[in-house]
PDB file of C-alpha atoms in Angstrom:
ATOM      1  CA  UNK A1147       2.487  15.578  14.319  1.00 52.00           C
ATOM      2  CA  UNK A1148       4.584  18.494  14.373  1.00 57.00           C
ATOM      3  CA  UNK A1149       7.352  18.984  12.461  1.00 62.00           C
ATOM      4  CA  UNK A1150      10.990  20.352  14.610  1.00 68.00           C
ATOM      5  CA  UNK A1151      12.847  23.207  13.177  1.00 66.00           C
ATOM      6  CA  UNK A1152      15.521  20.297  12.423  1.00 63.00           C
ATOM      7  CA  UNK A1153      12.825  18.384  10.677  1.00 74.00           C
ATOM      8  CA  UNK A1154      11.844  21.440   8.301  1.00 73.00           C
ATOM      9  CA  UNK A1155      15.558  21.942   7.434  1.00 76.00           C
ATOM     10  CA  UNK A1156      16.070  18.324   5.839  1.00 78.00           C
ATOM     11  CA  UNK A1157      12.370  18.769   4.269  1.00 83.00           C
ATOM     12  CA  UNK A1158      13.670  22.200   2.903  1.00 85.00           C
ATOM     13  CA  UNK A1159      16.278  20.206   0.938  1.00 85.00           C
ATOM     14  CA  UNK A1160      13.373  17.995  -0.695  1.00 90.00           C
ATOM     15  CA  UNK A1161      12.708  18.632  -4.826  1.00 87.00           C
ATOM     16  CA  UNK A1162       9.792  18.901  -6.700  1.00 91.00           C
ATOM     17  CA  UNK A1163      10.974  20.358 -10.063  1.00 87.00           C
ATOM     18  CA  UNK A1164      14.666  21.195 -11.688  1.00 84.00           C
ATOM     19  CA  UNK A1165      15.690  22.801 -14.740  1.00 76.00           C
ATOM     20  CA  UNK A1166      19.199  23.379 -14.503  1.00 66.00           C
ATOM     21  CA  UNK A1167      21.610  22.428 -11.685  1.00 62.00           C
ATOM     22  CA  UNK A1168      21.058  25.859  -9.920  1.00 70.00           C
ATOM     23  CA  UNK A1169      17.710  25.983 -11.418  1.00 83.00           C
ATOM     24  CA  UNK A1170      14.990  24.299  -8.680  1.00 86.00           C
ATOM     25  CA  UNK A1171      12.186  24.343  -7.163  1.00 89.00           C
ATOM     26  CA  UNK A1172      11.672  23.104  -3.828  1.00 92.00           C
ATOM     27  CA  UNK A1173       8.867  20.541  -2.633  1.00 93.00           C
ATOM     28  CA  UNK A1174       7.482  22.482   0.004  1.00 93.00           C
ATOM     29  CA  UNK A1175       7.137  25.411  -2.511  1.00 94.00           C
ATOM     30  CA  UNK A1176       5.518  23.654  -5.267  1.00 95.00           C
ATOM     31  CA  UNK A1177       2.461  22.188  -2.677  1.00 94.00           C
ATOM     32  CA  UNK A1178       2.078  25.769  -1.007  1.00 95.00           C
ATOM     33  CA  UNK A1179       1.726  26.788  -4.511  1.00 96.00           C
ATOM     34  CA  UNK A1180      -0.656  24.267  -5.776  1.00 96.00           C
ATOM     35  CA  UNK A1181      -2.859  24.527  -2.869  1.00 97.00           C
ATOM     36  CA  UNK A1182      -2.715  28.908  -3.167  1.00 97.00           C
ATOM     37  CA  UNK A1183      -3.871  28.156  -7.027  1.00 97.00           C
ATOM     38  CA  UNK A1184      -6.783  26.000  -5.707  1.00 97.00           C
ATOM     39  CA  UNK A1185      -7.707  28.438  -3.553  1.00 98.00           C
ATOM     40  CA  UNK A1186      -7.604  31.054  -6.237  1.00 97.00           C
ATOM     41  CA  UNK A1187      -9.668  28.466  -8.605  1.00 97.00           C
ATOM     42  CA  UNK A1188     -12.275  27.832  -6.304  1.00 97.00           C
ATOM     43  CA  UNK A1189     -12.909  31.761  -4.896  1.00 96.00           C
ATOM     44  CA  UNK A1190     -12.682  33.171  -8.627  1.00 96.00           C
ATOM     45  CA  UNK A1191     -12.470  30.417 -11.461  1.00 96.00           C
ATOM     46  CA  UNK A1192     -15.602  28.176 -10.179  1.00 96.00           C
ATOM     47  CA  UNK A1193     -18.906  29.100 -10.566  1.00 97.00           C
ATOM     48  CA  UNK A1194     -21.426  30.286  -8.308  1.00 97.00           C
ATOM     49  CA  UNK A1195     -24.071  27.343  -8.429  1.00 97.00           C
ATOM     50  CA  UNK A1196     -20.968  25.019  -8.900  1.00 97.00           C
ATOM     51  CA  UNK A1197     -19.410  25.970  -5.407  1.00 97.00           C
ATOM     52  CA  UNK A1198     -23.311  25.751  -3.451  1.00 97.00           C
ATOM     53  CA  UNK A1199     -23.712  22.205  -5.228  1.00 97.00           C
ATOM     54  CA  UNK A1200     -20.234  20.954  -3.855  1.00 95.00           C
ATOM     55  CA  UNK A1201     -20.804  23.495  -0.456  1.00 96.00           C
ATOM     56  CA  UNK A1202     -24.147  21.387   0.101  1.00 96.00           C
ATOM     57  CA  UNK A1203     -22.321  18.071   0.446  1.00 94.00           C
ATOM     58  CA  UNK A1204     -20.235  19.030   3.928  1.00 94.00           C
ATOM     59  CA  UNK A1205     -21.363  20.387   6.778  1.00 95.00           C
ATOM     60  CA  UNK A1206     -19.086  23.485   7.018  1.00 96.00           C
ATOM     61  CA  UNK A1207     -20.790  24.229   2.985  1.00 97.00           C
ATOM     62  CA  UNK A1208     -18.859  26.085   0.722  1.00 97.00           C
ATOM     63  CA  UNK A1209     -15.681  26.635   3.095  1.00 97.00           C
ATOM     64  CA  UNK A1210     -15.339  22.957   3.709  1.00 97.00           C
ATOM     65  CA  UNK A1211     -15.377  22.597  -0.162  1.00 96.00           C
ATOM     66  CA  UNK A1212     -12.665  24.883  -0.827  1.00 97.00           C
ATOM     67  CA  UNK A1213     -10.308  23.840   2.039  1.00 97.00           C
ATOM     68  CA  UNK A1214     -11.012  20.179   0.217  1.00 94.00           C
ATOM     69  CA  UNK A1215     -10.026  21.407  -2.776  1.00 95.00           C
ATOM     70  CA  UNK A1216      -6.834  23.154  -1.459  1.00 96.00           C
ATOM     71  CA  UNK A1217      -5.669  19.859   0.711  1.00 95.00           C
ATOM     72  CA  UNK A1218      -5.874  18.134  -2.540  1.00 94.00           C
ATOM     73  CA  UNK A1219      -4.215  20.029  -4.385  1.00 95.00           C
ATOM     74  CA  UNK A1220      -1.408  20.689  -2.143  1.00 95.00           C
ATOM     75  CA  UNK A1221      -0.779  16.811  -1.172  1.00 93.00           C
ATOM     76  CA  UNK A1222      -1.233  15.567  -5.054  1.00 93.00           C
ATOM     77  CA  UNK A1223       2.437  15.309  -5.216  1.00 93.00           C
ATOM     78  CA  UNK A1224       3.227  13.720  -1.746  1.00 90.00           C
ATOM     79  CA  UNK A1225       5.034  11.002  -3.698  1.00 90.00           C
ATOM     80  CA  UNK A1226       7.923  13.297  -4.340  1.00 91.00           C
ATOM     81  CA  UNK A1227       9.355  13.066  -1.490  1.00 89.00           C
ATOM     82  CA  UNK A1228       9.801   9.371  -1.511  1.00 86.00           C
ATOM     83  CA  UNK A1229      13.731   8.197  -2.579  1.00 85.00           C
ATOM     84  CA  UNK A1230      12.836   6.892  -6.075  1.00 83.00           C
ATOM     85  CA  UNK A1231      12.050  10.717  -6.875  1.00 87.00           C
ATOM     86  CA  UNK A1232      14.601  12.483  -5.111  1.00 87.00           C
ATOM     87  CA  UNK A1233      17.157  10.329  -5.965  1.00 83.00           C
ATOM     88  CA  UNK A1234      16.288  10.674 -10.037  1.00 82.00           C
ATOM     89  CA  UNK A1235      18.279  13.874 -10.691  1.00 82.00           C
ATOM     90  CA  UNK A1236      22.113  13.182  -9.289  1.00 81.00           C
ATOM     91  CA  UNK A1237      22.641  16.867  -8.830  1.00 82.00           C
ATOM     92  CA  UNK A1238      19.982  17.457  -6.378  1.00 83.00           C
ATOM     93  CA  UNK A1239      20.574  13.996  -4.431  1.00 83.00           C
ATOM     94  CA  UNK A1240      23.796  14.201  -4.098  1.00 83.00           C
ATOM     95  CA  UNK A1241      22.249  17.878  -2.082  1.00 83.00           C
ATOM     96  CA  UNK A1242      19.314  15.804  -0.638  1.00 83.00           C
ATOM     97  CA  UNK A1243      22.000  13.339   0.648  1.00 84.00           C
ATOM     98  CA  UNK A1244      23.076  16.157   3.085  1.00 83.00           C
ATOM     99  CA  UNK A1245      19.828  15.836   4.817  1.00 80.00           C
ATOM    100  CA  UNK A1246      18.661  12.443   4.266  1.00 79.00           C
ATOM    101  CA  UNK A1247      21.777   9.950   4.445  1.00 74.00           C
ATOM    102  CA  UNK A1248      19.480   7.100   4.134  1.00 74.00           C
ATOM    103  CA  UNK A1249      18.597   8.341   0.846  1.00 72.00           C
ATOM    104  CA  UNK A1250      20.133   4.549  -1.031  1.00 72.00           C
ATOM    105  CA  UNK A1251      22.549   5.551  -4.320  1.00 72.00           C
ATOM    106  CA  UNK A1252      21.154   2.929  -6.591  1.00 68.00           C
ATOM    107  CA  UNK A1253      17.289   3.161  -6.591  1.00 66.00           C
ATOM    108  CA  UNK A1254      14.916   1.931  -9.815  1.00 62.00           C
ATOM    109  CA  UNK A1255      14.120   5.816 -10.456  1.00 60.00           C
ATOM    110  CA  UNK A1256      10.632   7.707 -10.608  1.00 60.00           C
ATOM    111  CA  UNK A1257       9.150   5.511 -13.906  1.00 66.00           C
ATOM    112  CA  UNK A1258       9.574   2.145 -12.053  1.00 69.00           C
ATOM    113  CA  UNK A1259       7.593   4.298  -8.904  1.00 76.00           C
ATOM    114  CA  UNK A1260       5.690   7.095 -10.490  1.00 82.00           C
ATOM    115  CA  UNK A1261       5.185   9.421  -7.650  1.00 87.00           C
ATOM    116  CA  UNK A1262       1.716  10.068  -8.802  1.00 87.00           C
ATOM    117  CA  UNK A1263       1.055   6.231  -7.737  1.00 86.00           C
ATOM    118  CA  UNK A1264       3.284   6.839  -4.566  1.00 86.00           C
ATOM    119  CA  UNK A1265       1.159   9.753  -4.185  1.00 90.00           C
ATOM    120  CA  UNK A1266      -1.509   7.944  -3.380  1.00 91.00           C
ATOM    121  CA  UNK A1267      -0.619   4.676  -1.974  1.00 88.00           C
ATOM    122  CA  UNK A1268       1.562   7.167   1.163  1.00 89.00           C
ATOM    123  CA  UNK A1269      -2.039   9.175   1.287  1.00 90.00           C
ATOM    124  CA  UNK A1270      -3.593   6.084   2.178  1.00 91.00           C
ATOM    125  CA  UNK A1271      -1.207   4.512   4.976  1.00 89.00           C
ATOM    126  CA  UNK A1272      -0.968   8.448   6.117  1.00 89.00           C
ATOM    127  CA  UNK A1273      -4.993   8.204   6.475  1.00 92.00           C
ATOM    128  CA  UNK A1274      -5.113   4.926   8.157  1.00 93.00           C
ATOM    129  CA  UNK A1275      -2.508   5.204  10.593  1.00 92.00           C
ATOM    130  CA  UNK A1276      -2.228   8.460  11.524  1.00 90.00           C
ATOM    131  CA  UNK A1277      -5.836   9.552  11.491  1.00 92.00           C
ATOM    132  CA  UNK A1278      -7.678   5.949  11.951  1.00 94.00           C
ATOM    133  CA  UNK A1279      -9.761   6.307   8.310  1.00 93.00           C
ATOM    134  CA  UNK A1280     -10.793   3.069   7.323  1.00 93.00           C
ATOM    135  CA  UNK A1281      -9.442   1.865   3.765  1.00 89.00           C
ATOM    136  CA  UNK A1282     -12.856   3.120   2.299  1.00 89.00           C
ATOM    137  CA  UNK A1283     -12.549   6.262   3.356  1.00 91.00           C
ATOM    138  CA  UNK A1284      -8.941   6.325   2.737  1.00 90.00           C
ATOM    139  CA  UNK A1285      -9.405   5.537  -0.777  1.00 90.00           C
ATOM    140  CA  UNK A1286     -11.535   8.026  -2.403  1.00 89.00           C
ATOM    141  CA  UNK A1287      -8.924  10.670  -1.809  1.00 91.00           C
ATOM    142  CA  UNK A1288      -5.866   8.408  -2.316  1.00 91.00           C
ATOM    143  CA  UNK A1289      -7.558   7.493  -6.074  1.00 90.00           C
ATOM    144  CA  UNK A1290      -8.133  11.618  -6.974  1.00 90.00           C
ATOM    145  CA  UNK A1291      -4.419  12.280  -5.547  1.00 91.00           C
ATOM    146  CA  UNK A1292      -2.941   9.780  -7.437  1.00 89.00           C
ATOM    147  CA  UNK A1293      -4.835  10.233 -10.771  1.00 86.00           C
ATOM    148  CA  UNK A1294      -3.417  13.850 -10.865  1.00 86.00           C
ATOM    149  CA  UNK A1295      -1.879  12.833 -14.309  1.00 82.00           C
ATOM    150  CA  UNK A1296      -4.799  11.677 -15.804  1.00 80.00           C
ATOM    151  CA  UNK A1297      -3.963   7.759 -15.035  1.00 76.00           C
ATOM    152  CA  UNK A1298      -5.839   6.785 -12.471  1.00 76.00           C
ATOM    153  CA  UNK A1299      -4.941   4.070  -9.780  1.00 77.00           C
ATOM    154  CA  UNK A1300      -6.483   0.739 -10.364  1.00 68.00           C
ATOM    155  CA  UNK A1301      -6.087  -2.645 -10.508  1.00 51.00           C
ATOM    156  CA  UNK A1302      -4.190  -3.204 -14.023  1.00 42.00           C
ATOM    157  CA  UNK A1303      -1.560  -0.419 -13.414  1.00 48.00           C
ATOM    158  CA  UNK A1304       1.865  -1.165 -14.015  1.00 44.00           C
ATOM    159  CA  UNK A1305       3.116  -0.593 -10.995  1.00 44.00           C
ATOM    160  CA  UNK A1306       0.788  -3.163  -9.669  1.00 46.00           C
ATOM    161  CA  UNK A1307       1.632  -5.623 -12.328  1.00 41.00           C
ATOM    162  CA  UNK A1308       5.562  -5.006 -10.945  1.00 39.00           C
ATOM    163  CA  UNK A1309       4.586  -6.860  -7.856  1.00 42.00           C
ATOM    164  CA  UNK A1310       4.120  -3.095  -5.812  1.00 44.00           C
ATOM    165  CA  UNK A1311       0.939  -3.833  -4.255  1.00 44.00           C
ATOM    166  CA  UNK A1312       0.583  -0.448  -2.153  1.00 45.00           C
ATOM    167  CA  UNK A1313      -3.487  -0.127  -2.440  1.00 42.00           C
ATOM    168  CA  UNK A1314      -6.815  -2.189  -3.772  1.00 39.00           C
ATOM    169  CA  UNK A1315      -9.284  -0.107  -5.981  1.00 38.00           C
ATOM    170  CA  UNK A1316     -12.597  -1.952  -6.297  1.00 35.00           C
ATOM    171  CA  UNK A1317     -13.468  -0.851  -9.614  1.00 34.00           C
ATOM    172  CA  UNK A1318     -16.994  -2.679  -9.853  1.00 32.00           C
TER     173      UNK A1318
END
């Protein structure tokens, strides 16, 4: 799917990180920048023997490694874009509102939904649906995405035990 110009205008509008009210930065700008930093990590901060062992497990080697890394790294915060996270700083939804009307006023915020968890949960119906991965495969990416925090998705979360039920991880 390709995005419209109209499209990246409301995504434009999306938040990933604030400081002050003028002080933000946007979504698209913080995954660009994670996946660069991967990039960076894996041609000059890996070693050697560390990128042929992972290189040896694809087909396309060491390139298919690093453009693994870098799709990781740039989708780890996916979940930011759903409404419980834009719409926990008021300054910057009332902006996102502009774009996204839809975006409800009264939402349980980003600790009821951590977007780490959404993270993962939209990685796997993105996987399934839109590329026809089973839930297996779906999974193993879903899990590193939404661990990005060091909590990992699994069965006893929180946000499963809140009656969100968004993925299974088989744990045994």
């Amino acid at each position: 799917m390709v995005a419209t110009r109209m499209e990246w205008g409301r995504l434009a509008a999306l938040w990933a990180k604030t400081g002050s009210r003028r002080n933000w930065h946007p979504l698209w700008a913080h995954v660009t920048d994670a996946a660069a930093v991967a990039d960076w990590l894996w041609r000059l901060g890996l070693a050697p023997s560390f990128r042929r062992a992972v290189g040896d497990l694809f087909p396309g080697g060491e390139e298919d490694g690093r453009l693994l890394l870098c799709w990781l790294a740039a989708l780890h915060d996916l979940g930011k874009a759903s409404p419980a996270f834009q719409a926990d700083n008021a300054a910057r939804a009332a902006i996102t509102r502009l774009n996204f009307t839809d975006l409800p006023e009264n939402l349980p915020g980003r600790r009821t939904a951590p977007h780490s968890l959404v993270s993962a949960a939209a990685m796997v119906s993105l996987l399934e649906k839109q590329h026809g991965w089973s839930r297996g495969q779906a999974l193993w990416p879903a899990v590193l995405v939404g661990g990005h925090h060091g909590l990992f998705p699994r069965r006893a979360s929180p946000w499963r035990r809140a009656g969100n039920r968004p993925f299974h991880v088989d744990q045994t």
